[in-house]
Coordinates of C-alpha atoms in Angstrom, one line a residue:
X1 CA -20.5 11.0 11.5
X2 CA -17.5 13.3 12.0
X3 CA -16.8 17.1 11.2
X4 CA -13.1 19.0 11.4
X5 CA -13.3 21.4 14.5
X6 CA -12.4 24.8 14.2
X7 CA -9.3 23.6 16.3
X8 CA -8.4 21.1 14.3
X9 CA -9.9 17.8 15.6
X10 CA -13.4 16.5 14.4
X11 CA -16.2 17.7 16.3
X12 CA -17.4 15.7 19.0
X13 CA -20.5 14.6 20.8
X14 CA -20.8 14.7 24.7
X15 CA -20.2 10.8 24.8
X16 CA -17.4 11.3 22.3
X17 CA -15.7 13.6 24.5
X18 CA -16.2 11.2 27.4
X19 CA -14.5 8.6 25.3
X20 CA -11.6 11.1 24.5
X21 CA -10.7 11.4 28.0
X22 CA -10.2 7.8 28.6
X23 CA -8.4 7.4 25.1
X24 CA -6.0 10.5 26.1
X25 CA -4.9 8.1 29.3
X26 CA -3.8 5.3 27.1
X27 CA 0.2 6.2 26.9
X28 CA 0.1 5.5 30.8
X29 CA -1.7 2.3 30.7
X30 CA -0.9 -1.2 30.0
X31 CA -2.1 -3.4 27.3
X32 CA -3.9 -5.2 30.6
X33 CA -6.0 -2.5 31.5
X34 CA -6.7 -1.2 27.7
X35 CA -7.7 -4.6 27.3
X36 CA -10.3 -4.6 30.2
X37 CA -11.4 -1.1 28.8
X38 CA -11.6 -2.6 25.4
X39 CA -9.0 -0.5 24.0
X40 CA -5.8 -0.8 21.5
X41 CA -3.0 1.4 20.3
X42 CA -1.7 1.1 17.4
X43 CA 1.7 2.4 16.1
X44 CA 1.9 3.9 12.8
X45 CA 5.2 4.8 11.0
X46 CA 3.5 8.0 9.1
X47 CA 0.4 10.3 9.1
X48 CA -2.5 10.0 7.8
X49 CA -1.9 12.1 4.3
X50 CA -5.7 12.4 3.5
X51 CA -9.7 10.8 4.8
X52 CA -10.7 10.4 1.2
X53 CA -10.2 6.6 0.8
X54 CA -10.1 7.0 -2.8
X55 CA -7.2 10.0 -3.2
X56 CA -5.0 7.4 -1.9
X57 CA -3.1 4.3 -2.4
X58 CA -1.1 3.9 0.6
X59 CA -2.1 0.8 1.8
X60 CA -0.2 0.4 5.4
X61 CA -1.3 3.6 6.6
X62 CA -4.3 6.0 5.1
X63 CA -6.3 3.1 4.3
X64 CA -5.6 0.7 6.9
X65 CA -7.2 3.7 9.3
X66 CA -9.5 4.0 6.3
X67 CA -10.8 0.8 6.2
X68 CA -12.0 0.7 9.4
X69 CA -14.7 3.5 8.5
X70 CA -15.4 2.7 4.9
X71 CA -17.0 -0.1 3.9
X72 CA -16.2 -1.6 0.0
X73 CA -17.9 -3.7 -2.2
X74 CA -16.1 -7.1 -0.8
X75 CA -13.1 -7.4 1.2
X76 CA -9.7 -8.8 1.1
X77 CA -9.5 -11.6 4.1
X78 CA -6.4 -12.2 6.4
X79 CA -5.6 -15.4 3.9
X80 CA -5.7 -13.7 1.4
X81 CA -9.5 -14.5 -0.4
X82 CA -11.5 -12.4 -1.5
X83 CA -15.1 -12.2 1.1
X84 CA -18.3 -10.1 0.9
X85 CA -18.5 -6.7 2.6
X86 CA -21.4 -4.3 1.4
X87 CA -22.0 -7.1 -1.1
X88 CA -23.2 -11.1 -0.4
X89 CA -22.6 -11.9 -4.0
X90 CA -21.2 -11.4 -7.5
X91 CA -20.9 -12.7 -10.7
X92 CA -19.8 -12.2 -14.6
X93 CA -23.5 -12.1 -16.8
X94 CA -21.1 -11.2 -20.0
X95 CA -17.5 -10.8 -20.2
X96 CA -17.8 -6.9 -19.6
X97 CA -19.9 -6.7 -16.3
X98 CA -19.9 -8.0 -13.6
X99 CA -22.8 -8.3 -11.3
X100 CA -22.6 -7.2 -7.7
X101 CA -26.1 -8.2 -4.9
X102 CA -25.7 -5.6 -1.6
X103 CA -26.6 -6.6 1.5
X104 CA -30.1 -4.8 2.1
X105 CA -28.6 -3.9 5.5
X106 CA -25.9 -2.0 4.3
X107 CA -26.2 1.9 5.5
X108 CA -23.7 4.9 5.8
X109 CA -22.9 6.0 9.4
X110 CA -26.2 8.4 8.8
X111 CA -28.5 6.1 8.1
X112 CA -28.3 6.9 4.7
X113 CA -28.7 3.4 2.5
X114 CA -25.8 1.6 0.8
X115 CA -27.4 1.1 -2.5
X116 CA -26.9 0.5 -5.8
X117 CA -27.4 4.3 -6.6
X118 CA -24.7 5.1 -4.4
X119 CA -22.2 2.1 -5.4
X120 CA -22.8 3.9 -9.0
X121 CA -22.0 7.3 -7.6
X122 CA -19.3 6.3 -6.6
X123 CA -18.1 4.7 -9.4
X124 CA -19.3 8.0 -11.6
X125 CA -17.0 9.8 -8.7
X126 CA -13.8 7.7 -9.4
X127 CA -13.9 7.8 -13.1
X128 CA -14.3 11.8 -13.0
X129 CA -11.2 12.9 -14.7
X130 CA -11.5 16.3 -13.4
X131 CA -12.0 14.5 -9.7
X132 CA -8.3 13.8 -10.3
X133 CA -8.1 10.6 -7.8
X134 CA -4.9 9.0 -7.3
X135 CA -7.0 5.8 -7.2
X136 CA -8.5 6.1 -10.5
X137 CA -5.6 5.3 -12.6
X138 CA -6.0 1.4 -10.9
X139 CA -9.0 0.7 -12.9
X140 CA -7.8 1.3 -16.5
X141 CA -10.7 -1.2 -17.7
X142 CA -13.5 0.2 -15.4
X143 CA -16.4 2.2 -17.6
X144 CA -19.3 2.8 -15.4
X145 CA -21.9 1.3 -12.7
X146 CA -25.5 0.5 -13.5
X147 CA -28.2 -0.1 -11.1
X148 CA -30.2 -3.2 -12.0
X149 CA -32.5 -3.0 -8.5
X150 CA -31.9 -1.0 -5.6
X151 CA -29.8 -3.6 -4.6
X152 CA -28.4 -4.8 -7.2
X153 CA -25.5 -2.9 -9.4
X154 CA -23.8 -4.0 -12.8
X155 CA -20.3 -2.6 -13.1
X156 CA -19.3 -2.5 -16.6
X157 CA -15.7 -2.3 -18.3
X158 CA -14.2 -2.0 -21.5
X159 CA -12.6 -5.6 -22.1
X160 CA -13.2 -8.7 -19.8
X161 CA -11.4 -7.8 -16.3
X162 CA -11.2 -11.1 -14.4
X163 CA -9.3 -8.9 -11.3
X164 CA -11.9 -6.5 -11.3
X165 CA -13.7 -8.4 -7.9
X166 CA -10.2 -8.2 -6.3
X167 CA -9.4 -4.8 -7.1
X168 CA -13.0 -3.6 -5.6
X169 CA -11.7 -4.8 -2.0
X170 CA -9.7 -1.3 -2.1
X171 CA -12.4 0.6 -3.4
X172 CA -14.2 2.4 -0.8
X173 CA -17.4 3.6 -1.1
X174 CA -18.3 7.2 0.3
X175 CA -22.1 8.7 1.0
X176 CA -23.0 10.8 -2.3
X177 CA -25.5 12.9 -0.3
X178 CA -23.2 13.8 2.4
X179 CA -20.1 14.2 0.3
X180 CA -21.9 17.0 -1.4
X181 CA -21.6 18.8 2.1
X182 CA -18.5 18.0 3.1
X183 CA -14.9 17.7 2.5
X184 CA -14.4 14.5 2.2
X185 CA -10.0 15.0 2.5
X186 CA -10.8 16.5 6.2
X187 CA -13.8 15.0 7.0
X188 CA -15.3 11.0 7.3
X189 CA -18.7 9.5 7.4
X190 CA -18.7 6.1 6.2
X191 CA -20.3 2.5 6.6
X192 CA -17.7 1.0 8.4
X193 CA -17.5 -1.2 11.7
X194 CA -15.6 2.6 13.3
X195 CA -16.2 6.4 13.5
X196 CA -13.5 8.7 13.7
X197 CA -13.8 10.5 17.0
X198 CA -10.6 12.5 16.9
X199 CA -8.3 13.5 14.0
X200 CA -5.5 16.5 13.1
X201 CA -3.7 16.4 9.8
X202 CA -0.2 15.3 11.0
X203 CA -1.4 13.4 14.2
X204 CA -3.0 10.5 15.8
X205 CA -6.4 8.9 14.6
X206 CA -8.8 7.9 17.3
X207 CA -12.0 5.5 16.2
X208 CA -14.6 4.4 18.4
X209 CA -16.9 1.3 17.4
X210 CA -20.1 2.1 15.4
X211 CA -23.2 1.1 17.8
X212 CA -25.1 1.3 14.6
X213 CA -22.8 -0.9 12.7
X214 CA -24.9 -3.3 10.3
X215 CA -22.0 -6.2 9.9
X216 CA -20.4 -7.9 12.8
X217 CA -19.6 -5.8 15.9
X218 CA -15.6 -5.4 16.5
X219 CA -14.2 -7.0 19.3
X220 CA -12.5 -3.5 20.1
X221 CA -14.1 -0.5 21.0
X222 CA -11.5 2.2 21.2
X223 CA -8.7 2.8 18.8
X224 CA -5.5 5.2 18.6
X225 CA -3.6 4.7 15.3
X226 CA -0.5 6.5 17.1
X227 CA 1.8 8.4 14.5
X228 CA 5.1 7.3 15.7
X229 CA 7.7 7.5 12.6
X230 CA 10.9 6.7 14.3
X231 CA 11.6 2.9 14.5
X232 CA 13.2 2.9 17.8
X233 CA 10.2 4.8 19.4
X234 CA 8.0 1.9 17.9
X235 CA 10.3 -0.6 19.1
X236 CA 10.2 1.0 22.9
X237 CA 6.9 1.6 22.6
X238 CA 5.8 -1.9 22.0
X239 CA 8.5 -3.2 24.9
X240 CA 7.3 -0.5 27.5
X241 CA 3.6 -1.6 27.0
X242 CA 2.3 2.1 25.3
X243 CA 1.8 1.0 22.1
X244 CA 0.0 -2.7 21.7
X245 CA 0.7 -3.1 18.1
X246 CA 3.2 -2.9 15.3
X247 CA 3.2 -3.8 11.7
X248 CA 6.6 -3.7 9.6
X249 CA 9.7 -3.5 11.9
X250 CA 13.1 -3.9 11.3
X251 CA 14.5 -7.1 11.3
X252 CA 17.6 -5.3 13.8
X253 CA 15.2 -5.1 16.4
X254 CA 13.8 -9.2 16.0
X255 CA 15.7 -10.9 18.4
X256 CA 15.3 -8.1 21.3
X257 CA 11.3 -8.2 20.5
X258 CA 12.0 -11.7 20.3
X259 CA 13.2 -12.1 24.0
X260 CA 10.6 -9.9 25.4
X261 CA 7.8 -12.5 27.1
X262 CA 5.1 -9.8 27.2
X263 CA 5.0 -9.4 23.2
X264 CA 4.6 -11.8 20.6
X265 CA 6.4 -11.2 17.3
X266 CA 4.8 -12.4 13.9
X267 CA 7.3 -13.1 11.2
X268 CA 6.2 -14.1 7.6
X269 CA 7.2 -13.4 3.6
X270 CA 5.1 -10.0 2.1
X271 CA 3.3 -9.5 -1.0
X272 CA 5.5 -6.4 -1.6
X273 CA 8.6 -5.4 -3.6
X274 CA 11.1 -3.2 -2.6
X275 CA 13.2 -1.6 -5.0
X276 CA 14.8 1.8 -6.5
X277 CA 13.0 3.2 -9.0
X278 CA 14.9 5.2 -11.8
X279 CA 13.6 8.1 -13.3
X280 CA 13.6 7.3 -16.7
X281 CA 12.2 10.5 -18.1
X282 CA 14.9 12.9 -17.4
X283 CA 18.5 12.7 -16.0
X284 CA 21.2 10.4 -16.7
X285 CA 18.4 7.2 -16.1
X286 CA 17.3 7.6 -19.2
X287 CA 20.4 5.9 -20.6
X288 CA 20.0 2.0 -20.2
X289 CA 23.3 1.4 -19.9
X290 CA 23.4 4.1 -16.4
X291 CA 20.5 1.5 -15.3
X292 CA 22.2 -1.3 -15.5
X293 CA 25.8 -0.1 -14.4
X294 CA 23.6 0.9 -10.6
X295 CA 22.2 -2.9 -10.8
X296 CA 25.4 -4.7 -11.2
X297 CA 26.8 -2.2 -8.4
X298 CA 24.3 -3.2 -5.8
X299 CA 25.5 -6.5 -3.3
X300 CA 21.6 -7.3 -2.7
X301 CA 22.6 -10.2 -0.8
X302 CA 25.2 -8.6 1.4
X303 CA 22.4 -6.3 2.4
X304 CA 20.2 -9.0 3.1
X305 CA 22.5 -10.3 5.0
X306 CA 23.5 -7.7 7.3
X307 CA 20.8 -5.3 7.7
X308 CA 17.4 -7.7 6.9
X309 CA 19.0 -10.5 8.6
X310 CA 18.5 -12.9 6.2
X311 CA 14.5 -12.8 6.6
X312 CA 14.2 -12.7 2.6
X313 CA 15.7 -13.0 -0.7
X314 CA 17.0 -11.1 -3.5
X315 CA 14.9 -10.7 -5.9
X316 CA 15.5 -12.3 -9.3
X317 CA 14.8 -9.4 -11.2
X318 CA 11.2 -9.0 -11.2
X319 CA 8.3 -6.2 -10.2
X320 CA 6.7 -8.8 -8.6
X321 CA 6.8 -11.4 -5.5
X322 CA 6.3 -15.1 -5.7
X323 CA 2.7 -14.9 -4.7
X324 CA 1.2 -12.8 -7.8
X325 CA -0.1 -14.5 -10.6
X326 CA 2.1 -13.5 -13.4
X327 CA 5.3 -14.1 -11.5
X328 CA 7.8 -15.6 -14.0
X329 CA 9.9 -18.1 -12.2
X330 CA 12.3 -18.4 -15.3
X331 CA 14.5 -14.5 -14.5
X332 CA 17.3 -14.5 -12.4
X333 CA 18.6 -11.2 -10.5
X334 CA 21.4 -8.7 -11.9
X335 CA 24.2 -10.3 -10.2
X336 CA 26.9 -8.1 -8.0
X337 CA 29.5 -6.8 -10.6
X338 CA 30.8 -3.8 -9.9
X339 CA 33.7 -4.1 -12.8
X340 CA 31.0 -4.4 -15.2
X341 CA 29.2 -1.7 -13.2
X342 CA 32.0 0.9 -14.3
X343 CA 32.8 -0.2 -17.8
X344 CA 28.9 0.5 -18.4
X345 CA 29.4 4.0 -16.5
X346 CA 32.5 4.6 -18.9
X347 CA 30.5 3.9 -22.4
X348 CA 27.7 6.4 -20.6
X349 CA 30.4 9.0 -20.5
X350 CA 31.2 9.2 -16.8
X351 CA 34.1 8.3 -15.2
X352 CA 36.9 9.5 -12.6
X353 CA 36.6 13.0 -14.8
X354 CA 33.3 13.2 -15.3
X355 CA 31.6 11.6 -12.0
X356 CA 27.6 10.3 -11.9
X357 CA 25.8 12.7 -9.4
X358 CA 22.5 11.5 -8.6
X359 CA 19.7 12.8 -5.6
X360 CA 18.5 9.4 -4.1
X361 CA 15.1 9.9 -2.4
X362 CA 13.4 8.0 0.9
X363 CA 10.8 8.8 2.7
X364 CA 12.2 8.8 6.9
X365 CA 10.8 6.2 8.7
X366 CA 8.3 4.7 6.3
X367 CA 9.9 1.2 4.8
X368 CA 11.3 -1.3 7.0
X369 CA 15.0 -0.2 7.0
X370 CA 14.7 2.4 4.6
X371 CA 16.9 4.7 5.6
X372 CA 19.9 2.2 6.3
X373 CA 19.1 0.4 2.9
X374 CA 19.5 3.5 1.2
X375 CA 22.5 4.2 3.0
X376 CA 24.0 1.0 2.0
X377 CA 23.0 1.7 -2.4
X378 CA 24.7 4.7 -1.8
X379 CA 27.8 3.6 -0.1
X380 CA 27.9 0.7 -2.8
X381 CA 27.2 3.2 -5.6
X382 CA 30.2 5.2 -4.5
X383 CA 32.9 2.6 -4.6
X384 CA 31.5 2.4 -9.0
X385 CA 31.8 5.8 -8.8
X386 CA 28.3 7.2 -9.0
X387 CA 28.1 9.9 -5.9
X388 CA 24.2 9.3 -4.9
X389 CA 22.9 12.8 -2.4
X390 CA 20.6 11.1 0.3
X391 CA 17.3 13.3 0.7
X392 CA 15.4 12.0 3.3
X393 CA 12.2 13.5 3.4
X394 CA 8.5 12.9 5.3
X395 CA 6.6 10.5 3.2
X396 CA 3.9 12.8 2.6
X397 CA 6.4 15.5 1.1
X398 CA 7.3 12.8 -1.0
X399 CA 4.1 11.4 -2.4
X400 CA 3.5 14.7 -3.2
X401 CA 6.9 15.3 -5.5
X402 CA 5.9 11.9 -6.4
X403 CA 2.4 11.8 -7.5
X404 CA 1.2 15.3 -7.2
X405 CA 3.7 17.4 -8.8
X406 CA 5.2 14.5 -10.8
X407 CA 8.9 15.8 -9.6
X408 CA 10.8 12.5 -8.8
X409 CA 14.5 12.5 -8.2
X410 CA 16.8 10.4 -10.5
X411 CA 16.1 7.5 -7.7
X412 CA 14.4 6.7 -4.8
X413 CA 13.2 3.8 -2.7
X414 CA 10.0 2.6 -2.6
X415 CA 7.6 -0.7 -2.3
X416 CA 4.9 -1.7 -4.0
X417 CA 2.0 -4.1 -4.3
X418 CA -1.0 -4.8 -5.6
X419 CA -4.3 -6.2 -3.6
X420 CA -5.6 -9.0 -6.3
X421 CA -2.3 -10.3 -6.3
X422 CA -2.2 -10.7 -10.1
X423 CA 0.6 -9.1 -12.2
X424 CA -2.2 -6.7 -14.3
X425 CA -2.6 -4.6 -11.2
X426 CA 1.1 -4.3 -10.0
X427 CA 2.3 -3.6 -13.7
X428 CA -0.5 -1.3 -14.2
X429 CA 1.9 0.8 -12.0
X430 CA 4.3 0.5 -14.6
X431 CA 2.7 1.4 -18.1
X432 CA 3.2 4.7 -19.7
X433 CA 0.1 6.4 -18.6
X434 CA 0.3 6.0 -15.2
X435 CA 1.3 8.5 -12.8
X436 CA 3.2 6.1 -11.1
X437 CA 5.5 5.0 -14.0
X438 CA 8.5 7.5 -14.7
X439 CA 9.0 4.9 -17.5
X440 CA 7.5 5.0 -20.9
X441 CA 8.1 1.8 -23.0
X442 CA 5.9 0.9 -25.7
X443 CA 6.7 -3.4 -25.6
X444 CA 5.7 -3.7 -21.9
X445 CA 2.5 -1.3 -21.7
X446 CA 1.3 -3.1 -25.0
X447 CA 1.9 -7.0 -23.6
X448 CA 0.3 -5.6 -19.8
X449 CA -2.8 -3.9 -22.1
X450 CA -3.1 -7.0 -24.0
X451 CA -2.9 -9.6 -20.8
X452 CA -5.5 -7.6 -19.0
X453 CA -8.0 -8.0 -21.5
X454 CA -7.2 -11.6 -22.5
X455 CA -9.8 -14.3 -21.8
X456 CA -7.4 -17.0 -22.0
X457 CA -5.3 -17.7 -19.5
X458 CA -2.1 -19.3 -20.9
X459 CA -2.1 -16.4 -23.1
X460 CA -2.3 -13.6 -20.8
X461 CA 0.5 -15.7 -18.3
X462 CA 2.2 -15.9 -21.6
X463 CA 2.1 -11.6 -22.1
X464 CA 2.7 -11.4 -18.6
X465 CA 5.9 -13.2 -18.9
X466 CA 6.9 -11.5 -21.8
X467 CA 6.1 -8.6 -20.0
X468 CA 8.6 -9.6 -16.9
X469 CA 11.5 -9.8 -19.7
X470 CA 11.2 -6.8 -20.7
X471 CA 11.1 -4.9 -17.4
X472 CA 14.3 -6.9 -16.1
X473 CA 15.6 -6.4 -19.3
X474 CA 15.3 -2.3 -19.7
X475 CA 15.3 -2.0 -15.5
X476 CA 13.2 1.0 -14.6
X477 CA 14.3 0.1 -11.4
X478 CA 17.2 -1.3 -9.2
X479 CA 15.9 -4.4 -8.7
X480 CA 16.1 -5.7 -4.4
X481 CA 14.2 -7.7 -2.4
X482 CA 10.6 -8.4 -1.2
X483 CA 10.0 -6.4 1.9
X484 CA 10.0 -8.6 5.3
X485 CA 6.7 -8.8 7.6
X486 CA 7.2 -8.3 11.0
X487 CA 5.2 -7.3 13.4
X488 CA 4.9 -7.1 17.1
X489 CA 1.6 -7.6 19.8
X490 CA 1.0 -7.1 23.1
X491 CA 0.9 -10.9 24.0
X492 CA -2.6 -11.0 24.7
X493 CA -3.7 -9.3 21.5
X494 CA -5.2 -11.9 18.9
X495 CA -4.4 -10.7 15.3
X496 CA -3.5 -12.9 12.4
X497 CA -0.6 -11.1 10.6
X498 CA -0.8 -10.1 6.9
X499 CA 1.2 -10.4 4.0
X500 CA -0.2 -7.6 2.4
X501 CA 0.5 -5.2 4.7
X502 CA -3.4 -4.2 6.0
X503 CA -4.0 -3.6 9.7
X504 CA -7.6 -3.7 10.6
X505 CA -8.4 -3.2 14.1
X506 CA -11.9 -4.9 13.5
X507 CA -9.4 -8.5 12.9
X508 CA -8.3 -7.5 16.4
X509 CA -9.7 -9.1 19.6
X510 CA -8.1 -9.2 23.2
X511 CA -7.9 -12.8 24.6
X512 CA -9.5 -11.8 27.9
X513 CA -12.5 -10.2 25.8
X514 CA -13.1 -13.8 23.9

């Protein structure tokens, strides 16, 4: 259990501290003697932005760290299953509830129990609308938890939800006893296999190894997620032994990482999309024809090409990646026409008279290539004649344009995915409620409402598809490519890589420690 310190750290104990001033040594050491001390570092491109697992969706950061101290209903494995966590089994009694059996041993960092009174607290607490929880708005179908024993819990929705299981594996559960008496955006207490041990808002996350853990100990004890946004300090971090892992680097930096026998360099296709998305709401974007004249002016393959490196495709014109279920395999990509890019310009009204002025937004240091990708629309933009401002901002300024204040600028670049891997969730992002959308069209949030409900599966694959049409067809976004994995180790650090971007220390072991 952790407090924030007057000085801006969570309060410590006197074995805590003892551990802080080993973990404070661990930019001088190598990964060989972290490893005999059973410690890891861990590079992360941006800060944590909040501790409450449930005001946020960000996947490779806040609830990567997150994850480690919050324990959820069942858990998304390495390949890609769905496991138990705080519970051993589930299953569907009706079409509208599912039927979730805890693991009597479950228990918040306290000693508090991990019942079913507290998974439906927690359920109560994410369906608040005056809680206002960015994660909220991914359960559309979600109604309400109901205790059947005190370890059992029925969670009930409105229409069948065959993706609720999957969807739970990002839900994470929080103490209701000790959330009444604390802030659970500054402070943590969870059921996870960790304990934060140190933490500022801005800075580095340090996690120490719950002795009282009831699951399977971590082969780590001590971890520092170091905040390091620049991609070149993550790439010399990893080569000069400070930092002992890295998730998401440029594919510039593959062959040097490559060459270096100490590391060992995981490359593999993600589950997440990268593309533009177009404000559709306000500003020239709301034309169609502006939204299709910036996806003929993008060469996605030349970009590819020269800054990915060839390590994925473009995409042929979908929200989604191969892996989803919903993934139409009949769409092909807007193809590179930048003659076709200017006629549409000219019926839109803008021309050599009348130039397109847009503010392109990316968050520094935050995608893999980001800001060169960007770089590259907007130099491609240009030569259509659309003059696209760069605003590079820290992601958590831009969440909060994003999200909070509902402010976005006529583009920016961003990925997304979804953890059940079904198209429901990811296009849930998408419909016209959702915070996330900047796009309001009736045909697509109807066939995703429809296909989430739908028992039958031809049908639903059949909305879904329909669905995909439309979205290529009215392009709330530029459509690009799937993002590329790769990640660097210290040679001696076992880890599995992900294609869905989690890093969880407790998959982590040091060879010497097996």
């Amino acid at each position: 259990m952790s407090a924030l310190g007057r000085r801006g750290f969570l309060g410590l104990g006197a074995g805590a501290a003892l551990a802080l001033g080993l973990t404070g040594c661990l930019s001088a050491a190598s990964p060989a003697a972290r490893a005999r001390r059973s410690e890891a570092v861990i590079g992360l491109s941006a800060a944590v932005t909040t501790l409450d697992p449930m005001n946020t969706t960000s996947v490779g950061t806040d609830l990567s760290v997150l994850s480690s101290v919050y324990s959820s209903l069942v858990t998304r494995r390495p390949d890609l299953s769905i496991g138990p966590d705080a519970a051993v089994s589930w299953d569907r009694p009706e079409p509208t509830r599912w039927r979730f059996r805890l693991d009597g041993n479950a228990a918040f960092a306290d000693g508090t129990p991990l019942d079913a009174e507290a998974v439906a607290w927690n359920v109560a607490r994410l369906l608040d609308a005056g809680n206002a929880l960015r994660m909220t708005s991914n359960f559309p179908l979600l109604r309400g938890a109901e205790p059947v024993d005190a370890h059992t819990v029925d969670l009930v929705t409105s229409e069948p939800d065959a993706d609720l299981p999957a969807a739970l594996s990002f839900l994470y559960l929080l103490s209701p006893g000790w959330t009444a008496r604390h802030n659970p955006a500054t402070e943590a207490m969870g059921s996870g296999p960790y304990e934060i041990v140190r933490y500022s808002p801005g800075g580095n996350v340090e996690l120490r190894a719950r002795s009282g853990y009831w699951g399977p100990a971590p082969a780590i004890r001590d971890i520092t997620f170091r905040i390091t946004p620049s991609e070149s300090a993550r790439v010399s971090g990893l080569l000069s032994g400070e930092l002992d892992m890295v998730a998401g680097l440029d594919p510039q930096d593959l062959e040097r990482l490559a060459a270096d026998r100490a590391l060992t360099v995981h490359q593999l296709d993600t589950t997440r999309m990268a593309f533009i998305k177009l404000n559709t709401l306000a500003g020239p974007m709301r034309d169609i024809r502006v939204r299709h004249a910036v996806n003929y002016a993008v060469d996605k393959r030349a970009i590819t090409g020269s800054l990915l490196k060839d390590t994925v495709e473009p995409s042929p014109g979908q929200l989604l990646t191969a892996d989803y279920a919903g993934h139409d395999d009949g769409l092909t990509g807007y193809p590179y026409d930048p003659e076709r890019a200017r006629a549409l310009l000219a019926e839109a009204g803008f021309g050599p008279g009348r130039p397109l002025s847009v503010e392109l937004t990316v968050p520094s240091g935050q995608y893999v290539a980001g800001d060169l990708i960007v770089q590259a629309v907007a130099q491609q933009l240009r030569q259509v004649g659309v003059r696209a401002s760069i605003n590079s901002i820290p992601f958590t300024v831009y969440m909060q344009k994003y999200l909070v204040d509902q402010d976005m600028s006529d583009m920016q670049y961003i990925t997304q995915a979804w953890p059940t891997l079904a198209a429901g969730g990811l296009y849930g992002l998408f419909v016209s409620d959702s915070p996330y959308a900047y796009w309001a069209d009736e045909e697509f949030t109807d066939a995703v409402t429809e296909a989430r409900a739908s028992t039958d599966t031809a049908r639903r694959d059949e909305l879904y598809a329909a669905a995909a049409r439309r979205a290529r067809e009215q392009a709330p976004v530029l459509f690009l490519f799937p993002q590329p994995g790769i990640h660097g180790t210290a040679k001696n650090l076992r880890w599995r890589p992900r294609p869905d971007d989690w890093v969880r220390p407790a998959e982590m072991a040091w060879k010497e420690a097996a």
